[in-house]
Amino acid sequence: MNERATISLDGDRRPVAVIAFGGNALLRPQDHGTQEEQFTLAWKATRWLVEILRRGYELAIVHGNGPQVGNIMIQVEEAITKIPPQSLDVAVAQTQGSMGYMLANQLRNRLNEEQLDKDIAAVLSQVVVDRHDPAFDSPAKPVGPYYTAYRANLLMQEAGWDMVEEPGRGWRKVVASPKPKQILNSRLLKRLIDDGAVVIAGGGGGIPVYEDVGGYFRGVEAVIDKDYVAAILATDLDADLFIVLTNVPMIAEHYGRPNQRWLRTLPVTRAREMLSSNQFPPGSMGPKVAAAIDFVSATGKEVLITDADSLKQALERKAGTFIIADGEPEYAPSQ
Ligand code: ADP
Ligand code: MG
């Protein structure tokens, strides 16, 4: 069942793992948002990243950037009388740089401590979306600061923003969340992985660009789901394992109900059925499972969904949920 266990680490090709985790792992809602906090959280993250490397995998990392890009949009707004604003695609690029730096720096320190010798590359990634994606017809993803009605009106009229009111909190900009089609520099990322480097790419779901008339790429204000981009990256890198790290140890059937059961193994056909019967909400587990289904269907390989505390055990198949190409669902023993 587990062919990876028999892959020799001295062989020509080491197995490849891609891990996706949320921007919350590097900046939590209860944090002040200081740099020190972010470096500390990045340091903590390197502990579980090293677990994957210790298991013999080459590794690509896709981090989210929700809280971080939100803070940049607040900085833009606060400085508006002094510095011209920048668009969301440029802000995403900034988070790829700043978060890539923090992660790479802390991973370097961790690898040094553990006497592991690996190159680390944080790479900017443009991700192509379809300009005619239906998501652009009804932008729904809130980003950045809350505004007063007065300023929101101005921005809607003068800057052409789409905004919605969140009762009691104020007005917020909303952007589209189109499906990613392609990562522009996948070939380069593959070469880095084949060369043994740890790659940090696709951060925040990538810098959204579309292909304009004549084949010119241009940035667009949108937010791409990092789980979908990670699935594309995992496919492009011929990954053996795609890990989606979140804040639950496993996927549950009938989540939050009295008849809830945690799943250890979830065949992709059953995952599809559960997705269409709304067992995975769009804002949370839905995109993760949909991305997992994409990867397993494209490659026949496995996806592990779990949380940071369970990752080490899960890599030994003793925890987490594995979404697999075929077989029967297996449940965790009930507590
Ligand atoms: P992330 O920040 O990692 O994207 P989300 O909060 O968006 O995390 O998604 C993970 C959440 O999905 C879990 O905390 C859980 O509340 C929710 N969830 C919804 N359906 C399920 C399910 N069937 N099994 C497990 N968790 C689920
Ligand atoms: Mg989420």
mmCIF file of C-alpha atoms and ligand atoms in Angstrom:
data_model
loop_
_atom_site.group_PDB
_atom_site.id
_atom_site.type_symbol
_atom_site.label_atom_id
_atom_site.label_comp_id
_atom_site.label_asym_id
_atom_site.label_seq_id
_atom_site.Cartn_x
_atom_site.Cartn_y
_atom_site.Cartn_z
ATOM 1 C CA MET A 1 0.000 0.000 0.000
ATOM 2 C CA ASN A 2 2.733 2.425 0.929
ATOM 3 C CA GLU A 3 5.265 2.314 -1.864
ATOM 4 C CA ARG A 4 7.226 5.270 -0.484
ATOM 5 C CA ALA A 5 8.403 3.202 2.440
ATOM 6 C CA THR A 6 10.395 1.080 -0.002
ATOM 7 C CA ILE A 7 11.928 3.961 -1.969
ATOM 8 C CA SER A 8 15.633 4.003 -1.321
ATOM 9 C CA LEU A 9 16.881 7.370 -0.195
ATOM 10 C CA ASP A 10 20.216 6.654 -1.867
ATOM 11 C CA GLY A 11 18.526 6.083 -5.216
ATOM 12 C CA ASP A 12 18.616 8.526 -8.098
ATOM 13 C CA ARG A 13 15.316 10.175 -7.362
ATOM 14 C CA ARG A 14 14.139 11.038 -3.907
ATOM 15 C CA PRO A 15 10.396 11.258 -3.330
ATOM 16 C CA VAL A 16 8.977 14.755 -3.594
ATOM 17 C CA ALA A 17 6.511 16.317 -1.153
ATOM 18 C CA VAL A 18 4.598 19.559 -1.535
ATOM 19 C CA ILE A 19 3.160 21.142 1.599
ATOM 20 C CA ALA A 20 0.536 23.894 1.725
ATOM 21 C CA PHE A 21 -0.295 25.775 4.910
ATOM 22 C CA GLY A 22 -2.223 28.940 5.763
ATOM 23 C CA GLY A 23 -0.827 32.409 6.358
ATOM 24 C CA ASN A 24 -2.289 32.015 9.848
ATOM 25 C CA ALA A 25 0.551 29.617 10.673
ATOM 26 C CA LEU A 26 2.924 32.592 10.392
ATOM 27 C CA LEU A 27 0.661 35.308 11.823
ATOM 28 C CA ARG A 28 -2.249 34.362 14.078
ATOM 29 C CA PRO A 29 -5.349 36.461 14.789
ATOM 30 C CA GLN A 30 -4.300 36.878 18.442
ATOM 31 C CA ASP A 31 -0.838 38.220 17.469
ATOM 32 C CA HIS A 32 0.109 41.901 17.316
ATOM 33 C CA GLY A 33 1.743 41.340 13.960
ATOM 34 C CA THR A 34 5.281 42.213 14.983
ATOM 35 C CA GLN A 35 8.239 40.990 13.021
ATOM 36 C CA GLU A 36 9.528 39.108 16.071
ATOM 37 C CA GLU A 37 6.279 37.142 16.299
ATOM 38 C CA GLN A 38 6.480 36.275 12.624
ATOM 39 C CA PHE A 39 10.081 35.080 12.855
ATOM 40 C CA THR A 40 9.170 33.005 15.916
ATOM 41 C CA LEU A 41 6.228 31.393 14.141
ATOM 42 C CA ALA A 42 8.381 30.733 11.067
ATOM 43 C CA TRP A 43 10.943 29.111 13.374
ATOM 44 C CA LYS A 44 8.197 26.867 14.797
ATOM 45 C CA ALA A 45 7.062 25.974 11.289
ATOM 46 C CA THR A 46 10.554 24.815 10.378
ATOM 47 C CA ARG A 47 10.259 22.109 13.024
ATOM 48 C CA TRP A 48 7.554 20.300 11.072
ATOM 49 C CA LEU A 49 9.132 21.122 7.716
ATOM 50 C CA VAL A 50 12.288 19.351 8.869
ATOM 51 C CA GLU A 51 10.211 16.275 9.758
ATOM 52 C CA ILE A 52 9.346 15.969 6.077
ATOM 53 C CA LEU A 53 12.974 16.383 4.996
ATOM 54 C CA ARG A 54 14.039 13.798 7.605
ATOM 55 C CA ARG A 55 11.714 11.303 5.941
ATOM 56 C CA GLY A 56 13.818 11.675 2.791
ATOM 57 C CA TYR A 57 11.551 13.918 0.731
ATOM 58 C CA GLU A 58 12.548 16.799 -1.481
ATOM 59 C CA LEU A 59 10.257 19.631 -0.443
ATOM 60 C CA ALA A 60 8.276 22.476 -1.968
ATOM 61 C CA ILE A 61 6.422 24.873 0.340
ATOM 62 C CA VAL A 62 3.297 26.879 -0.523
ATOM 63 C CA HIS A 63 2.328 29.334 2.210
ATOM 64 C CA GLY A 64 -0.860 31.368 2.452
ATOM 65 C CA ASN A 65 -0.738 35.153 2.993
ATOM 66 C CA GLY A 66 -4.226 36.270 4.090
ATOM 67 C CA PRO A 67 -3.295 38.192 7.267
ATOM 68 C CA GLN A 68 -0.016 39.460 5.757
ATOM 69 C CA VAL A 69 -1.458 40.864 2.532
ATOM 70 C CA GLY A 70 -4.301 42.377 4.586
ATOM 71 C CA ASN A 71 -1.718 44.277 6.633
ATOM 72 C CA ILE A 72 -0.017 45.591 3.491
ATOM 73 C CA MET A 73 -3.369 46.882 2.228
ATOM 74 C CA ILE A 74 -3.798 48.698 5.553
ATOM 75 C CA GLN A 75 -0.314 50.232 5.159
ATOM 76 C CA VAL A 76 -1.250 51.362 1.649
ATOM 77 C CA GLU A 77 -4.424 53.019 2.901
ATOM 78 C CA GLU A 78 -2.731 54.725 5.853
ATOM 79 C CA ALA A 79 -0.001 56.158 3.610
ATOM 80 C CA ILE A 80 -2.381 57.213 0.846
ATOM 81 C CA THR A 81 -1.686 60.965 1.197
ATOM 82 C CA LYS A 82 2.073 60.416 0.824
ATOM 83 C CA ILE A 83 2.698 57.398 -1.416
ATOM 84 C CA PRO A 84 0.653 56.314 -4.446
ATOM 85 C CA PRO A 85 -1.223 53.040 -3.845
ATOM 86 C CA GLN A 86 -0.215 49.687 -5.268
ATOM 87 C CA SER A 87 -2.524 47.015 -6.587
ATOM 88 C CA LEU A 88 -3.225 43.663 -4.971
ATOM 89 C CA ASP A 89 -1.020 41.643 -7.342
ATOM 90 C CA VAL A 90 1.959 43.796 -6.345
ATOM 91 C CA ALA A 91 1.048 43.396 -2.655
ATOM 92 C CA VAL A 92 0.953 39.603 -3.110
ATOM 93 C CA ALA A 93 4.407 39.772 -4.703
ATOM 94 C CA GLN A 94 5.595 41.707 -1.641
ATOM 95 C CA THR A 95 4.347 38.998 0.720
ATOM 96 C CA GLN A 96 6.088 36.327 -1.366
ATOM 97 C CA GLY A 97 9.281 38.285 -0.790
ATOM 98 C CA SER A 98 8.870 39.071 2.911
ATOM 99 C CA MET A 99 7.386 35.727 3.940
ATOM 100 C CA GLY A 100 9.795 33.840 1.683
ATOM 101 C CA TYR A 101 12.667 35.612 3.399
ATOM 102 C CA MET A 102 11.430 34.857 6.913
ATOM 103 C CA LEU A 103 10.786 31.200 6.141
ATOM 104 C CA ALA A 104 14.026 30.734 4.218
ATOM 105 C CA ASN A 105 16.077 32.406 6.929
ATOM 106 C CA GLN A 106 14.582 30.331 9.725
ATOM 107 C CA LEU A 107 14.758 27.132 7.706
ATOM 108 C CA ARG A 108 18.431 27.843 7.024
ATOM 109 C CA ASN A 109 19.032 28.189 10.769
ATOM 110 C CA ARG A 110 17.092 25.006 11.523
ATOM 111 C CA LEU A 111 18.952 23.019 8.861
ATOM 112 C CA ASN A 112 22.254 24.283 10.232
ATOM 113 C CA GLU A 113 21.232 23.215 13.736
ATOM 114 C CA GLU A 114 20.250 19.792 12.450
ATOM 115 C CA GLN A 115 23.361 19.564 10.273
ATOM 116 C CA LEU A 116 21.298 19.063 7.144
ATOM 117 C CA ASP A 117 22.804 20.486 3.981
ATOM 118 C CA LYS A 118 20.211 21.870 1.560
ATOM 119 C CA ASP A 119 19.878 24.901 -0.660
ATOM 120 C CA ILE A 120 16.738 26.986 -0.133
ATOM 121 C CA ALA A 121 15.078 29.054 -2.860
ATOM 122 C CA ALA A 122 12.139 31.399 -2.303
ATOM 123 C CA VAL A 123 10.882 32.089 -5.811
ATOM 124 C CA LEU A 124 8.338 34.681 -6.968
ATOM 125 C CA SER A 125 5.520 32.963 -8.816
ATOM 126 C CA GLN A 126 3.052 34.416 -11.261
ATOM 127 C CA VAL A 127 -0.023 32.252 -11.627
ATOM 128 C CA VAL A 128 -2.188 32.538 -14.710
ATOM 129 C CA VAL A 129 -5.937 32.961 -14.310
ATOM 130 C CA ASP A 130 -8.629 33.211 -16.981
ATOM 131 C CA ARG A 131 -9.757 36.780 -17.524
ATOM 132 C CA HIS A 132 -13.204 35.386 -18.291
ATOM 133 C CA ASP A 133 -13.373 33.244 -15.164
ATOM 134 C CA PRO A 134 -16.952 33.608 -13.850
ATOM 135 C CA ALA A 135 -15.467 34.636 -10.472
ATOM 136 C CA PHE A 136 -14.702 38.069 -12.006
ATOM 137 C CA ASP A 137 -18.454 38.656 -12.522
ATOM 138 C CA SER A 138 -19.154 38.516 -8.798
ATOM 139 C CA PRO A 139 -16.119 39.405 -6.685
ATOM 140 C CA ALA A 140 -16.746 38.041 -3.196
ATOM 141 C CA LYS A 141 -13.437 37.698 -1.361
ATOM 142 C CA PRO A 142 -12.940 40.550 1.178
ATOM 143 C CA VAL A 143 -9.395 41.929 1.452
ATOM 144 C CA GLY A 144 -7.688 44.716 3.378
ATOM 145 C CA PRO A 145 -8.994 47.294 5.842
ATOM 146 C CA TYR A 146 -12.507 48.305 6.865
ATOM 147 C CA TYR A 147 -13.569 51.706 5.529
ATOM 148 C CA THR A 148 -16.172 54.289 6.496
ATOM 149 C CA ALA A 149 -19.170 54.601 4.161
ATOM 150 C CA TYR A 150 -17.856 58.008 3.044
ATOM 151 C CA ARG A 151 -14.454 56.712 1.958
ATOM 152 C CA ALA A 152 -15.968 53.523 0.529
ATOM 153 C CA ASN A 153 -18.229 55.601 -1.726
ATOM 154 C CA LEU A 154 -15.254 57.566 -2.955
ATOM 155 C CA LEU A 155 -13.262 54.419 -3.697
ATOM 156 C CA MET A 156 -16.156 52.758 -5.496
ATOM 157 C CA GLN A 157 -16.700 55.846 -7.660
ATOM 158 C CA GLU A 158 -13.140 56.995 -8.271
ATOM 159 C CA ALA A 159 -11.139 53.774 -8.142
ATOM 160 C CA GLY A 160 -13.961 51.533 -9.398
ATOM 161 C CA TRP A 161 -13.618 49.137 -6.489
ATOM 162 C CA ASP A 162 -16.224 46.526 -5.624
ATOM 163 C CA MET A 163 -17.043 46.849 -1.946
ATOM 164 C CA VAL A 164 -19.452 45.264 0.522
ATOM 165 C CA GLU A 165 -20.661 46.366 3.906
ATOM 166 C CA GLU A 166 -20.038 44.057 6.834
ATOM 167 C CA PRO A 167 -22.697 45.218 9.298
ATOM 168 C CA GLY A 168 -21.214 46.815 12.405
ATOM 169 C CA ARG A 169 -17.634 46.740 11.037
ATOM 170 C CA GLY A 170 -17.663 48.918 7.929
ATOM 171 C CA TRP A 171 -17.029 48.581 4.216
ATOM 172 C CA ARG A 172 -14.455 46.277 2.640
ATOM 173 C CA LYS A 173 -13.006 45.811 -0.791
ATOM 174 C CA VAL A 174 -13.954 42.517 -2.444
ATOM 175 C CA VAL A 175 -12.021 40.848 -5.246
ATOM 176 C CA ALA A 176 -12.558 37.764 -7.382
ATOM 177 C CA SER A 177 -11.119 34.373 -6.477
ATOM 178 C CA PRO A 178 -10.577 32.759 -9.905
ATOM 179 C CA LYS A 179 -9.283 29.212 -10.378
ATOM 180 C CA PRO A 180 -5.557 29.050 -11.211
ATOM 181 C CA LYS A 181 -4.699 27.609 -14.631
ATOM 182 C CA GLN A 182 -0.923 27.511 -14.700
ATOM 183 C CA ILE A 183 2.173 28.411 -12.699
ATOM 184 C CA LEU A 184 4.426 30.386 -15.035
ATOM 185 C CA ASN A 185 7.786 29.155 -13.776
ATOM 186 C CA SER A 186 6.988 25.498 -12.970
ATOM 187 C CA ARG A 187 9.842 24.275 -15.164
ATOM 188 C CA LEU A 188 12.369 26.259 -13.178
ATOM 189 C CA LEU A 189 10.856 25.065 -9.890
ATOM 190 C CA LYS A 190 11.135 21.473 -11.120
ATOM 191 C CA ARG A 191 14.815 21.965 -11.886
ATOM 192 C CA LEU A 192 15.413 23.366 -8.405
ATOM 193 C CA ILE A 193 13.633 20.395 -6.804
ATOM 194 C CA ASP A 194 15.524 17.908 -9.008
ATOM 195 C CA ASP A 195 18.698 19.678 -7.891
ATOM 196 C CA GLY A 196 17.828 19.032 -4.226
ATOM 197 C CA ALA A 197 16.794 22.549 -3.190
ATOM 198 C CA VAL A 198 13.932 23.292 -0.828
ATOM 199 C CA VAL A 199 11.599 25.501 -2.848
ATOM 200 C CA ILE A 200 9.222 28.127 -1.448
ATOM 201 C CA ALA A 201 6.806 29.096 -4.235
ATOM 202 C CA GLY A 202 3.213 29.969 -5.068
ATOM 203 C CA GLY A 203 2.972 31.977 -1.837
ATOM 204 C CA GLY A 204 -0.471 33.410 -1.189
ATOM 205 C CA GLY A 205 -1.732 31.361 -4.140
ATOM 206 C CA GLY A 206 0.615 33.196 -6.493
ATOM 207 C CA ILE A 207 0.675 36.610 -8.120
ATOM 208 C CA PRO A 208 -2.464 36.624 -10.276
ATOM 209 C CA VAL A 209 -1.830 37.447 -13.939
ATOM 210 C CA TYR A 210 -3.918 36.925 -17.065
ATOM 211 C CA GLU A 211 -2.854 36.532 -20.658
ATOM 212 C CA ASP A 212 -3.846 39.619 -22.619
ATOM 213 C CA VAL A 213 -4.217 40.075 -26.379
ATOM 214 C CA GLY A 214 -0.934 39.268 -28.088
ATOM 215 C CA GLY A 215 0.168 36.930 -25.297
ATOM 216 C CA TYR A 216 1.235 39.662 -22.868
ATOM 217 C CA PHE A 217 0.790 38.816 -19.170
ATOM 218 C CA ARG A 218 -0.666 41.491 -16.926
ATOM 219 C CA GLY A 219 -1.361 41.520 -13.202
ATOM 220 C CA VAL A 220 -4.947 41.505 -12.040
ATOM 221 C CA GLU A 221 -6.536 42.272 -8.684
ATOM 222 C CA ALA A 222 -7.649 38.866 -7.436
ATOM 223 C CA VAL A 223 -6.923 36.300 -4.764
ATOM 224 C CA ILE A 224 -6.052 32.763 -5.789
ATOM 225 C CA ASP A 225 -6.665 29.899 -3.400
ATOM 226 C CA LYS A 226 -3.281 28.556 -2.288
ATOM 227 C CA ASP A 227 -4.631 24.996 -2.015
ATOM 228 C CA TYR A 228 -5.475 24.904 -5.739
ATOM 229 C CA VAL A 229 -2.093 26.352 -6.691
ATOM 230 C CA ALA A 230 -0.324 23.866 -4.432
ATOM 231 C CA ALA A 231 -2.180 21.039 -6.222
ATOM 232 C CA ILE A 232 -0.952 22.354 -9.587
ATOM 233 C CA LEU A 233 2.596 22.675 -8.244
ATOM 234 C CA ALA A 234 2.453 19.144 -6.800
ATOM 235 C CA THR A 235 1.336 17.832 -10.199
ATOM 236 C CA ASP A 236 3.998 19.832 -12.092
ATOM 237 C CA LEU A 237 6.729 18.599 -9.727
ATOM 238 C CA ASP A 238 5.611 14.943 -10.054
ATOM 239 C CA ALA A 239 5.155 14.978 -6.298
ATOM 240 C CA ASP A 240 4.654 11.688 -4.494
ATOM 241 C CA LEU A 241 2.840 13.298 -1.593
ATOM 242 C CA PHE A 242 0.785 16.474 -1.343
ATOM 243 C CA ILE A 243 0.314 17.624 2.254
ATOM 244 C CA VAL A 244 -2.385 20.126 3.198
ATOM 245 C CA LEU A 245 -1.696 21.359 6.699
ATOM 246 C CA THR A 246 -4.645 22.953 8.476
ATOM 247 C CA ASN A 247 -6.077 23.244 11.981
ATOM 248 C CA VAL A 248 -7.842 19.873 12.263
ATOM 249 C CA PRO A 249 -6.003 16.528 12.680
ATOM 250 C CA MET A 250 -8.247 14.720 10.190
ATOM 251 C CA ILE A 251 -11.195 15.093 7.867
ATOM 252 C CA ALA A 252 -14.496 14.060 9.383
ATOM 253 C CA GLU A 253 -17.613 12.567 7.927
ATOM 254 C CA HIS A 254 -20.680 14.506 9.181
ATOM 255 C CA TYR A 255 -18.325 17.087 10.711
ATOM 256 C CA GLY A 256 -19.683 18.771 13.825
ATOM 257 C CA ARG A 257 -22.697 16.446 14.048
ATOM 258 C CA PRO A 258 -23.432 13.813 16.707
ATOM 259 C CA ASN A 259 -22.675 11.082 14.150
ATOM 260 C CA GLN A 260 -19.289 12.618 13.210
ATOM 261 C CA ARG A 261 -16.550 10.098 12.374
ATOM 262 C CA TRP A 262 -12.908 10.924 11.692
ATOM 263 C CA LEU A 263 -11.504 9.431 8.510
ATOM 264 C CA ARG A 264 -8.015 7.965 8.242
ATOM 265 C CA THR A 265 -8.346 6.992 4.594
ATOM 266 C CA LEU A 266 -10.695 8.595 2.107
ATOM 267 C CA PRO A 267 -10.888 7.234 -1.459
ATOM 268 C CA VAL A 268 -11.238 9.961 -4.034
ATOM 269 C CA THR A 269 -14.668 8.775 -5.258
ATOM 270 C CA ARG A 270 -16.050 9.066 -1.737
ATOM 271 C CA ALA A 271 -14.396 12.489 -1.349
ATOM 272 C CA ARG A 272 -16.234 13.629 -4.506
ATOM 273 C CA GLU A 273 -19.557 12.393 -3.140
ATOM 274 C CA MET A 274 -18.966 14.152 0.184
ATOM 275 C CA LEU A 275 -17.991 17.368 -1.613
ATOM 276 C CA SER A 276 -21.177 17.383 -3.696
ATOM 277 C CA SER A 277 -23.316 16.634 -0.626
ATOM 278 C CA ASN A 278 -21.871 19.790 1.011
ATOM 279 C CA GLN A 279 -19.868 18.036 3.724
ATOM 280 C CA PHE A 280 -16.971 20.429 3.040
ATOM 281 C CA PRO A 281 -17.924 24.141 3.155
ATOM 282 C CA PRO A 282 -16.632 26.428 0.361
ATOM 283 C CA GLY A 283 -14.791 28.813 2.712
ATOM 284 C CA SER A 284 -12.800 26.201 4.606
ATOM 285 C CA MET A 285 -12.379 22.487 3.928
ATOM 286 C CA GLY A 286 -14.037 22.633 0.483
ATOM 287 C CA PRO A 287 -11.086 24.018 -1.536
ATOM 288 C CA LYS A 288 -8.636 21.721 0.272
ATOM 289 C CA VAL A 289 -10.607 18.600 -0.611
ATOM 290 C CA ALA A 290 -11.269 19.856 -4.159
ATOM 291 C CA ALA A 291 -7.527 20.496 -4.611
ATOM 292 C CA ALA A 292 -6.781 17.049 -3.185
ATOM 293 C CA ILE A 293 -9.235 15.450 -5.619
ATOM 294 C CA ASP A 294 -7.548 17.292 -8.532
ATOM 295 C CA PHE A 295 -4.092 16.028 -7.524
ATOM 296 C CA VAL A 296 -5.106 12.423 -6.825
ATOM 297 C CA SER A 297 -7.105 12.209 -10.076
ATOM 298 C CA ALA A 298 -4.231 13.677 -12.116
ATOM 299 C CA THR A 299 -1.444 11.586 -10.596
ATOM 300 C CA GLY A 300 -2.831 8.572 -8.723
ATOM 301 C CA LYS A 301 -0.688 9.678 -5.773
ATOM 302 C CA GLU A 302 -1.845 10.541 -2.248
ATOM 303 C CA VAL A 303 -2.832 13.628 -0.315
ATOM 304 C CA LEU A 304 -2.385 13.963 3.436
ATOM 305 C CA ILE A 305 -4.644 16.394 5.285
ATOM 306 C CA THR A 306 -3.717 16.980 8.927
ATOM 307 C CA ASP A 307 -2.521 19.557 11.465
ATOM 308 C CA ALA A 308 0.993 20.510 12.598
ATOM 309 C CA ASP A 309 0.801 18.528 15.846
ATOM 310 C CA SER A 310 -0.116 15.317 14.009
ATOM 311 C CA LEU A 311 2.229 15.697 11.034
ATOM 312 C CA LYS A 312 5.115 13.623 12.367
ATOM 313 C CA GLN A 313 2.823 10.706 13.227
ATOM 314 C CA ALA A 314 0.950 11.156 9.975
ATOM 315 C CA LEU A 315 4.158 10.802 7.954
ATOM 316 C CA GLU A 316 4.383 7.368 9.584
ATOM 317 C CA ARG A 317 0.761 6.753 8.574
ATOM 318 C CA LYS A 318 -0.330 6.755 12.209
ATOM 319 C CA ALA A 319 -2.425 9.941 12.026
ATOM 320 C CA GLY A 320 -4.095 12.329 9.584
ATOM 321 C CA THR A 321 -6.408 11.627 6.648
ATOM 322 C CA PHE A 322 -4.972 10.189 3.443
ATOM 323 C CA ILE A 323 -6.986 10.817 0.302
ATOM 324 C CA ILE A 324 -6.184 7.936 -2.027
ATOM 325 C CA ALA A 325 -6.935 6.883 -5.600
ATOM 326 C CA ASP A 326 -9.001 3.822 -4.727
ATOM 327 C CA GLY A 327 -9.909 1.533 -1.845
ATOM 328 C CA GLU A 328 -12.354 1.736 1.023
ATOM 329 C CA PRO A 329 -12.793 4.483 3.605
ATOM 330 C CA GLU A 330 -11.081 3.735 6.917
ATOM 331 C CA TYR A 331 -12.166 5.414 10.133
ATOM 332 C CA ALA A 332 -10.161 6.388 13.194
ATOM 333 C CA PRO A 333 -11.071 4.317 16.259
ATOM 334 C CA SER A 334 -13.704 6.321 18.134
ATOM 335 C CA GLN A 335 -12.496 7.877 21.373
HETATM 336 P P1 ADP B 1 -7.006 27.062 6.867
HETATM 337 O O1 ADP B 1 -6.621 28.310 7.595
HETATM 338 O O2 ADP B 1 -6.012 25.963 7.058
HETATM 339 O O3 ADP B 1 -7.385 27.290 5.431
HETATM 340 P P2 ADP B 1 -9.863 26.703 7.384
HETATM 341 O O4 ADP B 1 -10.479 27.166 8.684
HETATM 342 O O5 ADP B 1 -10.144 27.475 6.164
HETATM 343 O O6 ADP B 1 -8.298 26.518 7.662
HETATM 344 O O7 ADP B 1 -10.319 25.188 7.100
HETATM 345 C C1 ADP B 1 -10.192 24.175 8.106
HETATM 346 C C2 ADP B 1 -11.517 24.034 8.874
HETATM 347 O O8 ADP B 1 -12.461 23.320 8.089
HETATM 348 C C3 ADP B 1 -11.454 23.232 10.149
HETATM 349 O O9 ADP B 1 -11.039 23.988 11.250
HETATM 350 C C4 ADP B 1 -12.904 22.770 10.316
HETATM 351 O O10 ADP B 1 -13.591 23.630 11.203
HETATM 352 C C5 ADP B 1 -13.521 22.945 8.933
HETATM 353 N N1 ADP B 1 -14.194 21.760 8.389
HETATM 354 C C6 ADP B 1 -15.282 21.843 7.619
HETATM 355 N N2 ADP B 1 -15.714 20.632 7.241
HETATM 356 C C7 ADP B 1 -14.860 19.730 7.773
HETATM 357 C C8 ADP B 1 -14.790 18.316 7.728
HETATM 358 N N3 ADP B 1 -15.686 17.567 7.049
HETATM 359 N N4 ADP B 1 -13.795 17.701 8.397
HETATM 360 C C9 ADP B 1 -12.883 18.445 9.079
HETATM 361 N N5 ADP B 1 -12.905 19.805 9.157
HETATM 362 C C10 ADP B 1 -13.883 20.459 8.501
HETATM 363 MG MG MG B 2 -8.958 28.598 4.727
#
